[in-house]
Structures are given as structure tokens and as C-alpha cells.
Short mmCIF file of C-alpha atoms in Angstrom, two decimals:
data_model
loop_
_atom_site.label_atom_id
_atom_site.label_comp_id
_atom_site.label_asym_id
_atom_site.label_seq_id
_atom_site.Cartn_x
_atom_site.Cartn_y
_atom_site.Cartn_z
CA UNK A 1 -11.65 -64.05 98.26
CA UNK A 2 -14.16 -61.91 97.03
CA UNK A 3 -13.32 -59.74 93.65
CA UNK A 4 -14.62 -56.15 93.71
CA UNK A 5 -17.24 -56.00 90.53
CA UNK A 6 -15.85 -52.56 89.12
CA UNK A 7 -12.88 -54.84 88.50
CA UNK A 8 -14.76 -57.28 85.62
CA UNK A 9 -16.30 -53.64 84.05
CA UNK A 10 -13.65 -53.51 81.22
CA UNK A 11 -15.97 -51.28 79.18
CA UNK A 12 -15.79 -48.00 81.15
CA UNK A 13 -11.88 -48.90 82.40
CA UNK A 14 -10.33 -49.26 79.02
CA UNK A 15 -8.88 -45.84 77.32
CA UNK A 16 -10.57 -44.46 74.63
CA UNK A 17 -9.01 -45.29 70.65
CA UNK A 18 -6.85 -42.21 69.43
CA UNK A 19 -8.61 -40.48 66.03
CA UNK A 20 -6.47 -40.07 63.15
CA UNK A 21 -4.89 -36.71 62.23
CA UNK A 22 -5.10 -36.89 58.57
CA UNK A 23 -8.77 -36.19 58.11
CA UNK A 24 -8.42 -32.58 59.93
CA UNK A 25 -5.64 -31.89 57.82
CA UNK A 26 -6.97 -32.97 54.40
CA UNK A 27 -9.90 -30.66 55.36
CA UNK A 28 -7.61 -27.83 56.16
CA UNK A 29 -5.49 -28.33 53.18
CA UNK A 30 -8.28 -28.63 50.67
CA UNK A 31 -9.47 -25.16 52.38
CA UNK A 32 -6.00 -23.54 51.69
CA UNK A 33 -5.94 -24.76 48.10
CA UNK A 34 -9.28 -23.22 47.76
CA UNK A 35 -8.50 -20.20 49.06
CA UNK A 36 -5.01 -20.29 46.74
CA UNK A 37 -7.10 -21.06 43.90
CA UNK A 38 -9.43 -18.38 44.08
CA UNK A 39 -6.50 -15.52 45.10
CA UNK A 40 -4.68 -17.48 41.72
CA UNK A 41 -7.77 -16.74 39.62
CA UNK A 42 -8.75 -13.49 40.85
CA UNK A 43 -5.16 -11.52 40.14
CA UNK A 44 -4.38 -13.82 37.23
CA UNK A 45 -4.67 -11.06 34.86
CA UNK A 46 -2.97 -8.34 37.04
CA UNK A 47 -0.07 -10.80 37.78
CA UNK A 48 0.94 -12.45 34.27
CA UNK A 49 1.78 -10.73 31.14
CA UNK A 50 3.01 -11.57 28.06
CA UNK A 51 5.10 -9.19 26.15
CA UNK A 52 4.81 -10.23 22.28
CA UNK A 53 7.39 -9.06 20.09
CA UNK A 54 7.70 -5.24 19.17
CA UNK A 55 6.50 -4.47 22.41
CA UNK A 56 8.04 -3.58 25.47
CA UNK A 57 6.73 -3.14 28.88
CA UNK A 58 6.70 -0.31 31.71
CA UNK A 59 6.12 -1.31 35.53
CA UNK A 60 3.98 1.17 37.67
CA UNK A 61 4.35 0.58 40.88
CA UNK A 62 1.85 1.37 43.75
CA UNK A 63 4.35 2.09 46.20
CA UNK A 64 7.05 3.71 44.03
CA UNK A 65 5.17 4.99 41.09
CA UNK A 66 6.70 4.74 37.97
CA UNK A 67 10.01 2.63 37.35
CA UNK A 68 12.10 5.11 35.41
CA UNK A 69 14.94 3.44 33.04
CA UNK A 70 13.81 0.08 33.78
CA UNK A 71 11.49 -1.92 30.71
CA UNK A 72 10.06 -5.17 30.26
CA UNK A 73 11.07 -7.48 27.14
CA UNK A 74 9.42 -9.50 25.75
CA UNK A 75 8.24 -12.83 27.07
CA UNK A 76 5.71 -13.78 29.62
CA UNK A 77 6.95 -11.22 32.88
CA UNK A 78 5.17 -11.97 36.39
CA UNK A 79 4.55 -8.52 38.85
CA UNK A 80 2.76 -8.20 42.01
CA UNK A 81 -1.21 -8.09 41.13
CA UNK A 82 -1.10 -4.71 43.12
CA UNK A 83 1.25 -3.10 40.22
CA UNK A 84 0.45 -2.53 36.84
CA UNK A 85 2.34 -3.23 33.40
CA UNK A 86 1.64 -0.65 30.38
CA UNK A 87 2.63 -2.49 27.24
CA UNK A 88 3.57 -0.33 24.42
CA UNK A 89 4.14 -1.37 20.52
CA UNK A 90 7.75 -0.06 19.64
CA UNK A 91 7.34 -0.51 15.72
CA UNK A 92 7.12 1.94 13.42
CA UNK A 93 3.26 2.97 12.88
CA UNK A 94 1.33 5.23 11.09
CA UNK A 95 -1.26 7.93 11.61
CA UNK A 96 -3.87 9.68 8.84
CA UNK A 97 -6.13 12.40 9.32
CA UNK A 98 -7.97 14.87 7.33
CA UNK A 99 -7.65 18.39 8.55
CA UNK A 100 -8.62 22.01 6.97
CA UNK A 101 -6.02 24.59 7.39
CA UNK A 102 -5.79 28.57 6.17
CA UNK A 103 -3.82 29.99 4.22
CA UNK A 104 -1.64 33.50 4.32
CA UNK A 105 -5.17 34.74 2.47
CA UNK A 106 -7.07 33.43 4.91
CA UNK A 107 -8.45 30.91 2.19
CA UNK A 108 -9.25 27.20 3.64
CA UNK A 109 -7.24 24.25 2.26
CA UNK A 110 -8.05 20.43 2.95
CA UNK A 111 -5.19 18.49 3.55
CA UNK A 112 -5.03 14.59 4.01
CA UNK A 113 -1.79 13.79 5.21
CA UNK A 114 0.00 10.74 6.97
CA UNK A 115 2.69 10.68 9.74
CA UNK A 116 4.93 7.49 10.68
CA UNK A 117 6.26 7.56 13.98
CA UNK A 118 7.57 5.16 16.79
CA UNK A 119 8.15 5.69 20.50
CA UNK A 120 11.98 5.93 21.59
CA UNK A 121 12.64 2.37 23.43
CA UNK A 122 14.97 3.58 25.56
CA UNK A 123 12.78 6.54 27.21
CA UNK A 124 9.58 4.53 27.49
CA UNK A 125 8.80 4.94 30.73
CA UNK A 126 9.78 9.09 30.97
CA UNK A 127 7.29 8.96 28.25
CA UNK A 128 4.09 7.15 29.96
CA UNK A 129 5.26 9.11 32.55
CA UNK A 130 4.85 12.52 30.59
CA UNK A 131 1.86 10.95 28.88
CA UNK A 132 0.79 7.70 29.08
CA UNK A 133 -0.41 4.97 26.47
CA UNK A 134 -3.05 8.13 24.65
CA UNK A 135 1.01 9.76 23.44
CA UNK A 136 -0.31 9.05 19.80
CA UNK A 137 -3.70 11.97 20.47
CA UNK A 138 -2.17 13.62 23.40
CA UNK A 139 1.12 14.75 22.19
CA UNK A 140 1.83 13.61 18.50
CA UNK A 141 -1.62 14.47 16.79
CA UNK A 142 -1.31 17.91 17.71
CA UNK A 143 2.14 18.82 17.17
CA UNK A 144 1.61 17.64 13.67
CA UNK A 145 -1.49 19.51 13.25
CA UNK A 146 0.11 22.56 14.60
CA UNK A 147 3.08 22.18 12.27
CA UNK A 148 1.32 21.82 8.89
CA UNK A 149 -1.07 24.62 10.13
CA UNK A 150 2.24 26.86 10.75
CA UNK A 151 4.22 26.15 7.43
CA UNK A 152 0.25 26.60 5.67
CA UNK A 153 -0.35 29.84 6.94
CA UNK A 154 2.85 31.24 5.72
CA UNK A 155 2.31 31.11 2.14
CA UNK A 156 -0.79 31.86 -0.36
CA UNK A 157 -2.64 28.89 -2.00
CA UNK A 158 -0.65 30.30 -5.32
CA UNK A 159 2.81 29.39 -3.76
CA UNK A 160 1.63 26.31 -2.22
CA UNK A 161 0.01 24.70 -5.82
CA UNK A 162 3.35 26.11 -7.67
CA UNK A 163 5.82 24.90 -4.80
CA UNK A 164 7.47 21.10 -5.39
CA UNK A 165 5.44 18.50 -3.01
CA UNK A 166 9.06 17.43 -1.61
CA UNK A 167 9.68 20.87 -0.57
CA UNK A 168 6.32 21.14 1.13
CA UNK A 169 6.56 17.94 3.21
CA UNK A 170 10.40 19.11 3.93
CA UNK A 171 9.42 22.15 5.26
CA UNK A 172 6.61 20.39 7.16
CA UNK A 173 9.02 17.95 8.54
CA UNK A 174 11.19 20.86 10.15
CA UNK A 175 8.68 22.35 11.80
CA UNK A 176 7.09 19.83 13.77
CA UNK A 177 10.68 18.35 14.66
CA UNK A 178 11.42 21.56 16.27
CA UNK A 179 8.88 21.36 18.86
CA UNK A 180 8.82 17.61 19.42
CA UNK A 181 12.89 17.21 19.55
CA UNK A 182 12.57 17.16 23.13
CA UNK A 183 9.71 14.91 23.85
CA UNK A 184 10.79 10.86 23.27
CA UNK A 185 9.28 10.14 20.35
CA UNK A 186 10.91 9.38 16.79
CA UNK A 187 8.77 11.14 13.92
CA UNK A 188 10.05 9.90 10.88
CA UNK A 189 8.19 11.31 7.85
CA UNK A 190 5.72 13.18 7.63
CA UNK A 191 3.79 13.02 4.10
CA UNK A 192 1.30 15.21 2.38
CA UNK A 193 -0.99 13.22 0.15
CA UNK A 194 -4.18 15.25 -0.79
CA UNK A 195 -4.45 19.35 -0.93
CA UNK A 196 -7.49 20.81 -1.94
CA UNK A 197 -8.81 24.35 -2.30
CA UNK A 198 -12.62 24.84 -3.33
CA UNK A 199 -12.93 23.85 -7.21
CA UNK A 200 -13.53 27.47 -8.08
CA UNK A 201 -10.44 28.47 -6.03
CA UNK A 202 -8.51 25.42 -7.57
CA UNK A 203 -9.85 26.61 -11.62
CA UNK A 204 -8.72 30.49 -10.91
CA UNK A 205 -5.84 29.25 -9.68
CA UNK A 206 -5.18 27.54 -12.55
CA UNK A 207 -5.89 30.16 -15.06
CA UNK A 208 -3.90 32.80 -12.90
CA UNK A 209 -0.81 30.31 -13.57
CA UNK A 210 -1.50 29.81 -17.26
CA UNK A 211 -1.81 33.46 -17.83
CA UNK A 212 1.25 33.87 -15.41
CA UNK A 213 3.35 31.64 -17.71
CA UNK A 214 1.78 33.19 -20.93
CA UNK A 215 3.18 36.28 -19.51
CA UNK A 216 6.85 35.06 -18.73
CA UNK A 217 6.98 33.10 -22.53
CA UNK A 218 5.62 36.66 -24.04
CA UNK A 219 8.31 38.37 -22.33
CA UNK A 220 11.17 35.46 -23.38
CA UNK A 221 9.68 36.06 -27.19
CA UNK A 222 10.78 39.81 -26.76
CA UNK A 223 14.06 40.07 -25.09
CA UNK A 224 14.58 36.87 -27.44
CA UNK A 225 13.55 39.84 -30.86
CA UNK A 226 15.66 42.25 -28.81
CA UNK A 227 18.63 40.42 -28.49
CA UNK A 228 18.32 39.30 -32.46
CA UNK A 229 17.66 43.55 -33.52
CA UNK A 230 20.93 44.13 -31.61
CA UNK A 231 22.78 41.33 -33.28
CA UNK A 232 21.74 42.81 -36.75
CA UNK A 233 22.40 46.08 -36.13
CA UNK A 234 26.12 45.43 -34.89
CA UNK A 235 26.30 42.70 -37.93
CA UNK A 236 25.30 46.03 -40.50
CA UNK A 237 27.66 48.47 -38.84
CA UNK A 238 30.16 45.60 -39.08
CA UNK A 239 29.26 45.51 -42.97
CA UNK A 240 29.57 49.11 -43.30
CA UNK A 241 33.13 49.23 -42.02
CA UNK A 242 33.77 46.27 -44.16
CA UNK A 243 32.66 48.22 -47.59
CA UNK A 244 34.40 51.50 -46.52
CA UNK A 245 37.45 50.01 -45.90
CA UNK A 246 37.91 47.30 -48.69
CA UNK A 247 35.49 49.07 -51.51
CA UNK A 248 33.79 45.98 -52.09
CA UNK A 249 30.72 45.41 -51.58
CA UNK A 250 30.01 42.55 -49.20
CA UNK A 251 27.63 41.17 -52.07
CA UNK A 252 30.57 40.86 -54.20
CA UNK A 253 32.55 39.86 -51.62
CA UNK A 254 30.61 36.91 -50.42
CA UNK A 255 30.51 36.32 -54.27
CA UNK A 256 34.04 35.56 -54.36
CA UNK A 257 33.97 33.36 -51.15
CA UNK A 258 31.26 31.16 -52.74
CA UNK A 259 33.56 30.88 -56.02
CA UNK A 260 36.78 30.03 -53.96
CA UNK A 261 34.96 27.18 -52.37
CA UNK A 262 33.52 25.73 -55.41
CA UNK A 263 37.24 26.23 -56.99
CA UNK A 264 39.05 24.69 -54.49
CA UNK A 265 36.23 21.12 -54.09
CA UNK A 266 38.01 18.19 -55.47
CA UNK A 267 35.23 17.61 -58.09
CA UNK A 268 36.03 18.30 -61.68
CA UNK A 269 34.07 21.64 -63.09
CA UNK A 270 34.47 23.78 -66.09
CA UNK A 271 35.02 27.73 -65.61
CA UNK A 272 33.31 30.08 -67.77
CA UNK A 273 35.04 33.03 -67.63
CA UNK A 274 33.23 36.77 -68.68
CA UNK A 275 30.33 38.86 -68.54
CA UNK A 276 32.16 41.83 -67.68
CA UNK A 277 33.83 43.54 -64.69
CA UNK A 278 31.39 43.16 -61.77
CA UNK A 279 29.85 39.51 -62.22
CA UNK A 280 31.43 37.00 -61.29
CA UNK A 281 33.38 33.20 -63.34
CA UNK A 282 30.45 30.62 -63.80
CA UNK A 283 31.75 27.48 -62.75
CA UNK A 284 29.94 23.98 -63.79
CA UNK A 285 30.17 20.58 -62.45
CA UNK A 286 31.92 18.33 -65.07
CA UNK A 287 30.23 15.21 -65.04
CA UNK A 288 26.74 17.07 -65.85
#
């Protein structure tokens, strides 16, 4: 029997070995975790934030705008990277600045004063909507300004240097909370600590004062001599009457009131007794 030769040719009749699929997809994979690497790294920062204590957080969202009532506490808070989170300090802070102001003269005054302030936590986000994170130069800065510039312009530098510093920064105080009472923001004191005319303004001033309360003492001094004439003239007409109706004369009579008072003391004395109608009983102390 004769065996066809194709049949011994095992190399081109046996089926080809199967590859592995793991290779392909450790290649894929690795691509992936590139590629989620990279999208990790890139919105890292617009993604994670971390809300530190005192500060609270407001979401702006780029399909909804701004989330109204809604704030972020602290702790680390995770957002789509295509929204943004405003972080805001809630504590109390301060603001100084130096401004110059006129007076009701039209005179300029320099006035360093501070304001502490916080934003109200639970109308953040009407507030960065209103405003935004700039609040503090946009709204605040200038209501202040405006409100020492109104209470300033209603009096003279005079009334300002004589008026108590408490009643300045109250007055100060009610102005600006006027016009801010409806924004949502918490001013709470608002202090003057430096006011400053010119020095030659500031010396006549001065003098204009001294001479002022020169005046009002000069004036005291002669309602004071007044007041005393008066007194002595109602004391002499009270004398008068006295004499007429008694016929003594208050001389005497303030004679005998000295006597009765030295009579009636419990130390021992000796009376002398003479020297006519008029005079009056010589009394002497005992024991001398």
C-alpha cells in the first residue's frame, strides 16, 4: 500500500498554538491607568478642597450657577473639576485705612480709623453672589468711607475736637449700619483712632477753646459776685427790720448771743460785771 506523502508533512497539518490574552490587556490597562493618571493630575486642584476651620465654602456651578442656601464645612469636600468652590474666612477680621475727609467748613481732617467685620455664614452664597470674594473693597470699604465722610461733614472741626471720642465712633457706627443693614455682612465696630487737622488749624483750635472756657469761668465768677451782692443786700434789709423792730442794734445783739454761749459752756469762768449800760459782762475762763 502506498501512503500519500502530504500525509508524513506534520509541519504544515498541525494547527497553529493559541497566543495568550493577557499581554493585550496589560497593554490596554496600563494605557487606561495612564490616561486616569493624567485626567487625576490635571483636575486635582479643581476637584479637591480642603475647607480649614473658620472657613466655609460656596459651590458655583457651571450648569446651575450659583448654589444658593447650600455651604461647604469644613473638611476636605470633592466637586466636579468643571465647578468651582469660593472659600471664604467667616472670623471676625479687621480693616485700617487712612482717609482725609471735610468738614462742615470745608476744612480737611485725616482720619485713621479701623473697622471689624465678618461675613454672615448663613447668607454666604447671596453674598458672592451680590459680590464675590473682593466684598471687603467692593462693598464694605466704601460704605465705611461714605459713613465717616457723612457724620464728618456735619459738624465743624471745633465740635468734632470738643465732642467725646465714644460719641463720635457711635454716631459713625449708625450711619454706616443704615446703609449696609441690608447687605449680609456683620459690621461690628467701627473705631476712630487718629484725627488730625493741619497743626496751625489744630493750635487755633486750641486757643479758640481756652479762650472759650476763659470766657464761660469769667462769666461763672460774675453771676457767682451777683448772686453774693443779692444775698447781702436781702441779709442788710433783713438787719434793718431787725433794729427797727427790736431797738437793738444787731451789734449788740450778736453781743449778747456770744455772751449766752460762753455762759451756758460747761467750763468754769468768772463774770465781770460793769462798764456801763451799752457794753457788755466780761466773762473769763477760770482755770487761767
Amino acid at each position: 500500500m502506498t501512503i500519500p506523502h502530504d500525509a508524513y508533512d506534520t509541519d504544515e497539518q498541525a494547527p497553529a498554538p493559541r497566543r495568550s490574552w493577557l499581554p493585550r490587556f496589560s497593554v490596554y490597562a496600563g494605557v487606561w491607568l495612564l490616561v486616569l493618571l493624567f485626567v487625576v493630575v490635571l483636575f486635582y486642584d479643581r476637584s479637591l478642597h480642603s475647607v480649614r476651620s473658620g472657613e466655609l465654602g460656596v459651590r458655583w456651578s457651571r450648569f446651575g450657577g450659583t448654589r444658593l442656601g447650600v455651604v461647604y464645612r469644613e473638611g476636605l469636600r470633592v466637586i466636579p473639576p468643571w465647578d468651582q468652590l469660593f472659600i471664604y474666612n467667616v472670623r471676625q477680621q479687621e480693616m485700617n485705612d487712612s482717609i482725609t475727609v471735610l468738614a462742615k467748613n470745608g476744612l480737611p481732617l485725616r482720619i485713621r480709623y479701623s473697622a471689624r467685620f465678618m461675613p454672615a455664614p448663613g447668607y454666604l452664597a447671596k453674598l458672592h453672589q451680590q459680590f464675590g470674594p473682593e466684598y471687603r473693597e467692593i462693598l464694605l470699604r466704601p460704605e465705611v468711607v461714605a459713613g465717616i465722610r457723612r457724620v464728618m461733614g456735619n459738624h465743624t472741626p471745633e465740635e468734632i475736637y470738643s465732642r467725646d471720642e465714644e460719641w463720635l465712633n457711635s454716631e459713625v457706627m449708625s450711619s454706616i449700619r443704615q446703609e449696609i443693614a441690608q447687605y449680609p455682612v456683620k459690621l461690628e465696630k467701627v473705631l476712630l483712632k487718629e484725627l488730625r487737622l493741619t497743626a496751625d488749624l489744630e493750635d487755633a483750635i486750641n486757643d479758640k477753646l481756652v479762650s472759650e472756657q476763659n470766657a464761660l469761668s469769667y462769666e461763672f465768677r460774675l453771676r457767682r459776685e451777683e448772686d453774693e451782692a443779692k444775698r447781702k443786700a436781702i441779709e442788710a434789709r433783713g438787719v434793718r427790720s431787725f433794729e427797727a423792730l427790736s431797738g437793738i442794734s444787731i451789734l449788740r445783739w450778736r453781743g449778747l448771743q456770744a455772751t449766752e454761749a460762753l455762759a451756758t459752756s460747761p467750763n468754769a469762768k468768772v463774770i465781770v460785771i460793769g462798764g456801763g449800760r451799752d457794753n457788755l459782762p466780761l466773762l473769763l475762763n477760770g482755770t487761767n
